[in-house]
CSV table of N, CA and C in Angstrom, one decimal:
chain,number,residue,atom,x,y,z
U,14,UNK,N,-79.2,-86.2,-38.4
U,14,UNK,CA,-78.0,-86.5,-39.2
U,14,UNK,C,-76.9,-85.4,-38.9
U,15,UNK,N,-77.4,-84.1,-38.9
U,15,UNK,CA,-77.0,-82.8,-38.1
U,15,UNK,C,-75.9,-83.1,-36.9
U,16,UNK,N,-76.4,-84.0,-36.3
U,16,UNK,CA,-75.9,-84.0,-34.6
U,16,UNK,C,-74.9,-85.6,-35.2
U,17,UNK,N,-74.7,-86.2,-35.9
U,17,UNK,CA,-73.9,-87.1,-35.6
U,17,UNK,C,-72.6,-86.6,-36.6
U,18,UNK,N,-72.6,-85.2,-37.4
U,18,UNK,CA,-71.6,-84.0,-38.1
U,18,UNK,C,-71.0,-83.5,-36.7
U,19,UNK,N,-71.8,-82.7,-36.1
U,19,UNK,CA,-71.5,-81.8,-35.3
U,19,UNK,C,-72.0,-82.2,-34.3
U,20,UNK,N,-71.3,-82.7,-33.0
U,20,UNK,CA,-72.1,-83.1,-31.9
U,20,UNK,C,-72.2,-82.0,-31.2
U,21,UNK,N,-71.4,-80.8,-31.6
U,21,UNK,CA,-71.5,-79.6,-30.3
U,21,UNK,C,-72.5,-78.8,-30.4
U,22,UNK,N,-73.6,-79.5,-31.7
U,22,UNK,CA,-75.1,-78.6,-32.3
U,22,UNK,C,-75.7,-78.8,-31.2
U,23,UNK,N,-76.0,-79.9,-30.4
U,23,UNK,CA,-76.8,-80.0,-29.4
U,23,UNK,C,-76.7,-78.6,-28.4
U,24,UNK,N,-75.9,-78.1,-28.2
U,24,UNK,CA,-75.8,-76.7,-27.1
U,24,UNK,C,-76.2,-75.7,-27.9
U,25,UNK,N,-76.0,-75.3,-29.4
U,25,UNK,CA,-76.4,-74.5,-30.4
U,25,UNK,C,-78.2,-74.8,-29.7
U,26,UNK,N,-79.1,-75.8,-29.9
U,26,UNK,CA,-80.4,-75.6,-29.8
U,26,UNK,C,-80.8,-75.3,-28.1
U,27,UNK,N,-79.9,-75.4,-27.1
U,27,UNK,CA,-80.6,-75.0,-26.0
U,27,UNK,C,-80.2,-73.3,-25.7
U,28,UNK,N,-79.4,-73.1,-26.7
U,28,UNK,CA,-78.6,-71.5,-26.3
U,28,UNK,C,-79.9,-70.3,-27.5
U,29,UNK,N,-80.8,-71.6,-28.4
U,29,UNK,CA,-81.6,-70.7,-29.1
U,29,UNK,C,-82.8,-70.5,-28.5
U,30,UNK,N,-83.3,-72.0,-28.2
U,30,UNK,CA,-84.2,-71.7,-27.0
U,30,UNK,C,-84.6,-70.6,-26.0
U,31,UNK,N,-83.2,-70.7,-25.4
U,31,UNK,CA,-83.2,-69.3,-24.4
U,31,UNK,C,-83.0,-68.0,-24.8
U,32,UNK,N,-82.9,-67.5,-25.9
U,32,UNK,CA,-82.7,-66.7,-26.5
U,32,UNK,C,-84.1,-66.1,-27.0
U,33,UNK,N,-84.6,-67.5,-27.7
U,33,UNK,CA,-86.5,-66.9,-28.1
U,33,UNK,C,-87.4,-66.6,-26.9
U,34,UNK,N,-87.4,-67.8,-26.0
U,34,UNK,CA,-88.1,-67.6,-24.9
U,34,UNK,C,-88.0,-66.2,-24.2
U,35,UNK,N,-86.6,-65.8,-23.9
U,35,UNK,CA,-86.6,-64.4,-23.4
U,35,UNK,C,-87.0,-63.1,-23.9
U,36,UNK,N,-87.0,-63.6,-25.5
U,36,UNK,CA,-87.7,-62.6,-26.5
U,36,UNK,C,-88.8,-62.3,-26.3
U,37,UNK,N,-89.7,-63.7,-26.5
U,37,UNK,CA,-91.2,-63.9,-26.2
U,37,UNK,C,-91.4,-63.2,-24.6
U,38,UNK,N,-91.3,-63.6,-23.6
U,38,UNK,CA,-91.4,-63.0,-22.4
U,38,UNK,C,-91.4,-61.7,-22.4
U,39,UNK,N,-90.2,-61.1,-22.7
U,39,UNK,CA,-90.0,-59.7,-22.9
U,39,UNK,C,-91.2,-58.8,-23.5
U,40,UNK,N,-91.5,-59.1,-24.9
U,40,UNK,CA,-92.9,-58.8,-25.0
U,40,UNK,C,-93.9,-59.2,-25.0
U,41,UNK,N,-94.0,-60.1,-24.0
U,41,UNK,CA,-95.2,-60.6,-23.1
U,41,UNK,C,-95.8,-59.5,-22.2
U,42,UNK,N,-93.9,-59.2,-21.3
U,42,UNK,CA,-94.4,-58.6,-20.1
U,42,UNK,C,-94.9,-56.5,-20.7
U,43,UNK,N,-94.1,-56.9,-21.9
U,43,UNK,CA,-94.7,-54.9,-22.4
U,43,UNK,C,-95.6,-55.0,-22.7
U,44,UNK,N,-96.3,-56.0,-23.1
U,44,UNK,CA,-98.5,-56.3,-23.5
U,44,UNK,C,-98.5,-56.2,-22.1
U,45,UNK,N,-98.3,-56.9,-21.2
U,45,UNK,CA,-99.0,-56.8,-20.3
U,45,UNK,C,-99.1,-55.4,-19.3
U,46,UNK,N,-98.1,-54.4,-19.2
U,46,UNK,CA,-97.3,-52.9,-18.7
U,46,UNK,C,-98.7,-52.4,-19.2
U,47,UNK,N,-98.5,-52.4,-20.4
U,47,UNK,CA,-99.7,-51.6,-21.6
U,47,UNK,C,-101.0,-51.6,-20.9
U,48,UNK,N,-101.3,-53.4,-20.5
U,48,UNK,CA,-102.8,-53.5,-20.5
U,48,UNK,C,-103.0,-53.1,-19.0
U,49,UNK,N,-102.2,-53.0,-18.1
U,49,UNK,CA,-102.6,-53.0,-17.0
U,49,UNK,C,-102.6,-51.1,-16.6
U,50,UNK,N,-101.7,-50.4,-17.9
U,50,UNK,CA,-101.7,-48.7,-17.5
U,50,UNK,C,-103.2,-48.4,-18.4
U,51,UNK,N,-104.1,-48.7,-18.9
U,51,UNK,CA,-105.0,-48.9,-19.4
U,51,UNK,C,-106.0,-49.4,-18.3
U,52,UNK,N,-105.9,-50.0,-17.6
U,52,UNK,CA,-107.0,-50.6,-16.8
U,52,UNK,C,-106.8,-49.5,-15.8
U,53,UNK,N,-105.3,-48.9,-15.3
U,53,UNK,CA,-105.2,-47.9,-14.4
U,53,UNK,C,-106.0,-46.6,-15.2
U,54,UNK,N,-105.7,-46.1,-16.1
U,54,UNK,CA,-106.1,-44.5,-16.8
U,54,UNK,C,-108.1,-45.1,-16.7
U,55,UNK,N,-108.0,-46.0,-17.3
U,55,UNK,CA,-109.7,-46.4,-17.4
U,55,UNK,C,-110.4,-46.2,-15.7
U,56,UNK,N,-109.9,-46.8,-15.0
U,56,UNK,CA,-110.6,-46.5,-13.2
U,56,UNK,C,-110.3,-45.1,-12.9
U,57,UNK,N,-109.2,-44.2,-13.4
U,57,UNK,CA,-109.2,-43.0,-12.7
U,57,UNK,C,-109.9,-42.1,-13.2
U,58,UNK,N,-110.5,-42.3,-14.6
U,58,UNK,CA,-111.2,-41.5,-15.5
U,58,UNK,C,-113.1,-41.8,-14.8
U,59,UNK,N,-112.9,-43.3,-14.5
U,59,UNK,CA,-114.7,-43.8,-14.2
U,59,UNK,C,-114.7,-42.6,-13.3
U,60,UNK,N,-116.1,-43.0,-12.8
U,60,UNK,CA,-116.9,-41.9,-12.0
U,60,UNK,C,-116.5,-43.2,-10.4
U,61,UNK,N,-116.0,-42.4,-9.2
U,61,UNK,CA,-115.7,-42.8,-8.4
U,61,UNK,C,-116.9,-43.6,-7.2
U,62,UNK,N,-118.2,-43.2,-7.5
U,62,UNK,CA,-119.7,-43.4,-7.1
U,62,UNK,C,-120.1,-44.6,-7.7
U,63,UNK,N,-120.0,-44.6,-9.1
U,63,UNK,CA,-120.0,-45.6,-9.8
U,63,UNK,C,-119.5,-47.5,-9.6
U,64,UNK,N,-118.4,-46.9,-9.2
U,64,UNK,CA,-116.9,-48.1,-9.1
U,64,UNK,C,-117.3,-48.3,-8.0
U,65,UNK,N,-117.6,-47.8,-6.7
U,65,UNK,CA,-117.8,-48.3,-5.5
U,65,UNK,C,-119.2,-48.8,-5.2
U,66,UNK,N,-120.2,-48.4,-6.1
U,66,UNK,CA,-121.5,-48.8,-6.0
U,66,UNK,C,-121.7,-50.1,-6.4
U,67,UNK,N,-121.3,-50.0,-7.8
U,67,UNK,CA,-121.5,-51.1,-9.0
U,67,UNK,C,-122.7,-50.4,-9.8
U,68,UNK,N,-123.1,-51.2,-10.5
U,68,UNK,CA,-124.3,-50.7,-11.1
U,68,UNK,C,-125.5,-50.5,-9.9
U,69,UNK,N,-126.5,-49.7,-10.6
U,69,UNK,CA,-127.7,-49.0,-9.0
U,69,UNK,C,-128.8,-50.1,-9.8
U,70,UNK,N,-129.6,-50.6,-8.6
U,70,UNK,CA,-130.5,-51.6,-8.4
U,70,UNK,C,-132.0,-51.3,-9.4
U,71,UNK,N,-132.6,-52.1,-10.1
U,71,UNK,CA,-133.4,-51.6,-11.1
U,71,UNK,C,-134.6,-50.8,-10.5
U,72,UNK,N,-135.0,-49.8,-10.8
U,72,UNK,CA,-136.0,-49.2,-9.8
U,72,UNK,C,-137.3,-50.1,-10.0
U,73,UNK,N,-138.0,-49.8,-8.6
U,73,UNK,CA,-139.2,-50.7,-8.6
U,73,UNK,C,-140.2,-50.0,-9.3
U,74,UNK,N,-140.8,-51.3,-9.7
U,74,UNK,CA,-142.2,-50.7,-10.6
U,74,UNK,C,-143.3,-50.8,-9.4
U,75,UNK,N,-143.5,-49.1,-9.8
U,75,UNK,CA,-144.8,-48.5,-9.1
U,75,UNK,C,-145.9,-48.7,-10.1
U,76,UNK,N,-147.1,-48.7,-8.8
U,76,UNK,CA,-148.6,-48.5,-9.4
U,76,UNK,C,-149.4,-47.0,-9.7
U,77,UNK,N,-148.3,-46.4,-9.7
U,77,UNK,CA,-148.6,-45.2,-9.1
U,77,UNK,C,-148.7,-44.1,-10.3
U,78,UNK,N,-150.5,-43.2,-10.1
U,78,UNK,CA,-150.7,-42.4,-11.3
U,78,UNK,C,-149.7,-42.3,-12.2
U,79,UNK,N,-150.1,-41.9,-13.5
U,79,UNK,CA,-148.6,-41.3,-15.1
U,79,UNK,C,-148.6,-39.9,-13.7
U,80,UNK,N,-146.8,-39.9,-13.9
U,80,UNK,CA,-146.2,-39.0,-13.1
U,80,UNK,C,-146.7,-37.1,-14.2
U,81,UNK,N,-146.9,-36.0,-13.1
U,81,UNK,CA,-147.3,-34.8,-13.9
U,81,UNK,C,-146.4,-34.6,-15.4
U,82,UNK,N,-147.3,-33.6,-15.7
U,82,UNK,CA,-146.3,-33.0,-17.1
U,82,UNK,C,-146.2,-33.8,-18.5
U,83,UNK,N,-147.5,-34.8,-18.5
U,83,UNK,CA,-147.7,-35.6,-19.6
U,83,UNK,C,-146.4,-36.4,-20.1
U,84,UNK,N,-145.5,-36.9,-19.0
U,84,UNK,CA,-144.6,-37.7,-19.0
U,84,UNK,C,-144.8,-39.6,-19.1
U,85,UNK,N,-144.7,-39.9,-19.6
U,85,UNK,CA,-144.8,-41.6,-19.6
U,85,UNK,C,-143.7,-42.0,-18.4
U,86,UNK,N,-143.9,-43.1,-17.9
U,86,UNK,CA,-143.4,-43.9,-16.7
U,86,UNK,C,-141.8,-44.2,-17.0
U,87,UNK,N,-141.9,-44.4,-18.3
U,87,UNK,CA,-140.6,-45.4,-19.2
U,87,UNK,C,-140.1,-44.0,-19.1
U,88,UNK,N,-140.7,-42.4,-19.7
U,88,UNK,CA,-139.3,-41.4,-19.9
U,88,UNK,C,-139.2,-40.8,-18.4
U,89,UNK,N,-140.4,-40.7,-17.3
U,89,UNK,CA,-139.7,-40.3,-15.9
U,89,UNK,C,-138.5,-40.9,-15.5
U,90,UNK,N,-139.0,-42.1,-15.5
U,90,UNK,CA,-137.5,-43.1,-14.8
U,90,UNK,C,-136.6,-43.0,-15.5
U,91,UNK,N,-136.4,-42.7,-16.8
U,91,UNK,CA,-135.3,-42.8,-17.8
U,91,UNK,C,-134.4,-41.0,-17.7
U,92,UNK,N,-135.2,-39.8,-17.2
U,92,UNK,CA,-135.2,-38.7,-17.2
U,92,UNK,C,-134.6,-38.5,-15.7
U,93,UNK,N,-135.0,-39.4,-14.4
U,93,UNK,CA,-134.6,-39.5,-13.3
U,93,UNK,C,-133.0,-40.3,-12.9
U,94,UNK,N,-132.7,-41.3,-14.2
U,94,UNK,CA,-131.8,-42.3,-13.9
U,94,UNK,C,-130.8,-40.9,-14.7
U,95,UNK,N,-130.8,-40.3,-15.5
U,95,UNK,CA,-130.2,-39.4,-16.0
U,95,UNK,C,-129.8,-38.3,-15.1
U,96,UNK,N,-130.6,-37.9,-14.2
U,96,UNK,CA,-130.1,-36.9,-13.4
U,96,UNK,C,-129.1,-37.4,-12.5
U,97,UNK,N,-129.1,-38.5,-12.0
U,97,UNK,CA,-128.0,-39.2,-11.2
U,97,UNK,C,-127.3,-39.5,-11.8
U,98,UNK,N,-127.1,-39.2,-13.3
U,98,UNK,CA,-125.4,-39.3,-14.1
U,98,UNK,C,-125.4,-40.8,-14.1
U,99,UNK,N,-126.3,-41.4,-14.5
U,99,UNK,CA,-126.5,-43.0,-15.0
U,99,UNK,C,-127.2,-43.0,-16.3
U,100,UNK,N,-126.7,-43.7,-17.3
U,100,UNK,CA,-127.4,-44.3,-18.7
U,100,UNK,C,-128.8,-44.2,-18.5
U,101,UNK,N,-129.7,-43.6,-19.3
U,101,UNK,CA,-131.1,-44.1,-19.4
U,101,UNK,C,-131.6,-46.3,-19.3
U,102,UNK,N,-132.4,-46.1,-19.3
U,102,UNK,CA,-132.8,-47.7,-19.3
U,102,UNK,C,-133.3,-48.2,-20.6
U,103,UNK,N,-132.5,-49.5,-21.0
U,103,UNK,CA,-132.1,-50.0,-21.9
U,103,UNK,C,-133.4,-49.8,-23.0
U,104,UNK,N,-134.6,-49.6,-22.5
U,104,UNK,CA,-136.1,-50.0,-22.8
U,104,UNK,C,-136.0,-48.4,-24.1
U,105,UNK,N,-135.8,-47.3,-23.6
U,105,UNK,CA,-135.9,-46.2,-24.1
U,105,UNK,C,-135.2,-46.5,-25.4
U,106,UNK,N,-134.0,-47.3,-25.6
U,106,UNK,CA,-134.1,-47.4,-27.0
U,106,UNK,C,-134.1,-48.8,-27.7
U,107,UNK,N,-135.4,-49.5,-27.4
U,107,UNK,CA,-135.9,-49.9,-28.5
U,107,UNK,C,-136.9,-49.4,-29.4
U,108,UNK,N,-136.8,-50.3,-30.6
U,108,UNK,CA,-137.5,-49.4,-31.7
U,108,UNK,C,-139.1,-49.4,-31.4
U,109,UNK,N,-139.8,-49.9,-30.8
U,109,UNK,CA,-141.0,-49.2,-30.0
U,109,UNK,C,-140.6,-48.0,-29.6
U,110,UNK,N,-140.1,-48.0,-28.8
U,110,UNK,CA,-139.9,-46.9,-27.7
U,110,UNK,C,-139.4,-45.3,-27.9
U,111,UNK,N,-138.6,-45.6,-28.7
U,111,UNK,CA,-137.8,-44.3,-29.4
U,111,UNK,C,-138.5,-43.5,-29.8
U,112,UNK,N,-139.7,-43.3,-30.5
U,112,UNK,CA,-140.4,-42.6,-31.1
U,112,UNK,C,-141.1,-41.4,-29.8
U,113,UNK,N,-141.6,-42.5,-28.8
U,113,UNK,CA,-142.6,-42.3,-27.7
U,113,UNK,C,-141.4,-41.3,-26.7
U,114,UNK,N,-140.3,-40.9,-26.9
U,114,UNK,CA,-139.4,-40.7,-25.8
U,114,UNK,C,-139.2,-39.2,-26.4
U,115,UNK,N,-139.6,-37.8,-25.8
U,115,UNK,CA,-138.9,-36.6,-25.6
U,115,UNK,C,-137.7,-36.6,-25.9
U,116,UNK,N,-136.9,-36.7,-26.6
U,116,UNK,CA,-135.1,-36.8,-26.6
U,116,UNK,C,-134.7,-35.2,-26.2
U,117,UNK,N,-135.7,-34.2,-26.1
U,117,UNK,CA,-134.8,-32.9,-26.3
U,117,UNK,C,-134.4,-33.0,-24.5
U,118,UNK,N,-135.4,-33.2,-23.8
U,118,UNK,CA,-135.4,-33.6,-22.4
U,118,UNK,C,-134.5,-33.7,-22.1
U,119,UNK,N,-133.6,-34.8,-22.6
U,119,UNK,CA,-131.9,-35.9,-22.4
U,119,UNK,C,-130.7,-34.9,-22.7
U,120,UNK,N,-130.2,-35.0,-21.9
U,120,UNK,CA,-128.2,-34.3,-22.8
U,120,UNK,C,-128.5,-35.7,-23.9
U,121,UNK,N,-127.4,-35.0,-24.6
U,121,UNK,CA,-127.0,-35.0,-25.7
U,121,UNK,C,-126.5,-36.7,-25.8
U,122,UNK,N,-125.7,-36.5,-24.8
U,122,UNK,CA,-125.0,-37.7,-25.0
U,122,UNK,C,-125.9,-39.2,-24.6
U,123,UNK,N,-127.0,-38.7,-24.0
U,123,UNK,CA,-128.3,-39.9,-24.0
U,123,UNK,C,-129.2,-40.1,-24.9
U,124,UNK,N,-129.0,-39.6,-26.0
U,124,UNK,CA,-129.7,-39.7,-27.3
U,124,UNK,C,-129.0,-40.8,-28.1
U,125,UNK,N,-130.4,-41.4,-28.6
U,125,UNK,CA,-129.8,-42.7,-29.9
U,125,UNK,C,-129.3,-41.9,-30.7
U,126,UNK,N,-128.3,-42.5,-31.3
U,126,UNK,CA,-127.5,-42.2,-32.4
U,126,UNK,C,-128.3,-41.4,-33.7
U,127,UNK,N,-129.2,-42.0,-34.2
U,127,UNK,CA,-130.3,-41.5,-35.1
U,127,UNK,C,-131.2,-42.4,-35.0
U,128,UNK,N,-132.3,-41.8,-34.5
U,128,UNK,CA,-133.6,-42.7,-34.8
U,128,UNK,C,-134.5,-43.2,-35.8
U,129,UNK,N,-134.6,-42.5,-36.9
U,129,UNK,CA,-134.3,-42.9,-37.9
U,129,UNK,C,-133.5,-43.4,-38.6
U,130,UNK,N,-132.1,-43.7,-38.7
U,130,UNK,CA,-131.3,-44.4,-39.4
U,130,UNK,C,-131.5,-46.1,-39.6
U,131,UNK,N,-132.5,-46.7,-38.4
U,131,UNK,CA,-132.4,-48.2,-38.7
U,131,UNK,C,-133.9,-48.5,-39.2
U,132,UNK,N,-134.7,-47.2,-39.1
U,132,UNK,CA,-136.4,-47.5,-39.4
U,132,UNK,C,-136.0,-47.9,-41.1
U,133,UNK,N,-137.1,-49.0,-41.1
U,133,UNK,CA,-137.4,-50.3,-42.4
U,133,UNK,C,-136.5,-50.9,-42.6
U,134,UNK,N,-135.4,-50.9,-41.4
U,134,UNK,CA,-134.0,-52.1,-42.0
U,134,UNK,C,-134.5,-53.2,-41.4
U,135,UNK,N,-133.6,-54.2,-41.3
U,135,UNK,CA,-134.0,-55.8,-40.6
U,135,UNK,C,-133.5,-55.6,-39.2
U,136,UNK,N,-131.9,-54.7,-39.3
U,136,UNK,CA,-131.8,-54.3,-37.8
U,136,UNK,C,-132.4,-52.8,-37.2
U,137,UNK,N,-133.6,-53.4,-36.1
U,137,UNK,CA,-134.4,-52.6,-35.7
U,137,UNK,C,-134.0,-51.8,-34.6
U,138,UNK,N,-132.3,-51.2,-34.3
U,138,UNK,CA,-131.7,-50.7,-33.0
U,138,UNK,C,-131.4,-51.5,-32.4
């Protein structure tokens, strides 16, 4: 009904159009500036060994005697993947396992959170 008042409304809605769309773009393209100086700061901070490697291949299971020093197999390999500046293996913290694992062994930052904190909940770590 608008358009048959004012027929020159019709250029009013294509001059609004372009007006939003270039809004919307605009802050499309600054999400995007953001996410991509983010993806940059994140790779230059990774470990350079890492990025070019990918993740390192699961070590093979040996038959071979419990390694010396009253060490279990699960904390050698988890004590060995640590020295090469890689995560322990995923196995070391389940709630079996936690108990069984040396933590003073580990830096700090390869320690579960508290090992006690989830014992008698329903989430078991």
């Amino acid at each position: 009904m608008i358009n048959a008042m004012l027929p020159e409304s019709r250029g009013v809605y294509s001059h609004w159009l372009r007006v939003v769309s270039s809004m919307v773009w605009g802050q499309w393209r600054l999400l995007d500036a953001q996410y991509q100086a983010g993806l940059d700061l994140l790779n230059t901070l990774a470990d350079p060994k890492e990025v070019e490697a990918g993740r390192p291949p699961p070590a093979p299971a040996s038959t071979a005697p419990k390694p010396p020093g009253g060490l279990s197999d699960l904390e050698a390999r988890a004590l060995e993947r640590v020295r090469k500046g890689f995560p322990p293996p995923a196995e070391v913290y389940e709630a079996q396992n936690r108990s069984r694992i040396d933590w003073s062994r580990f830096p700090e930052w390869a320690w579960p959170t508290d090992p006690d904190l989830f014992t008698g909940t329903s989430h078991e770590g």
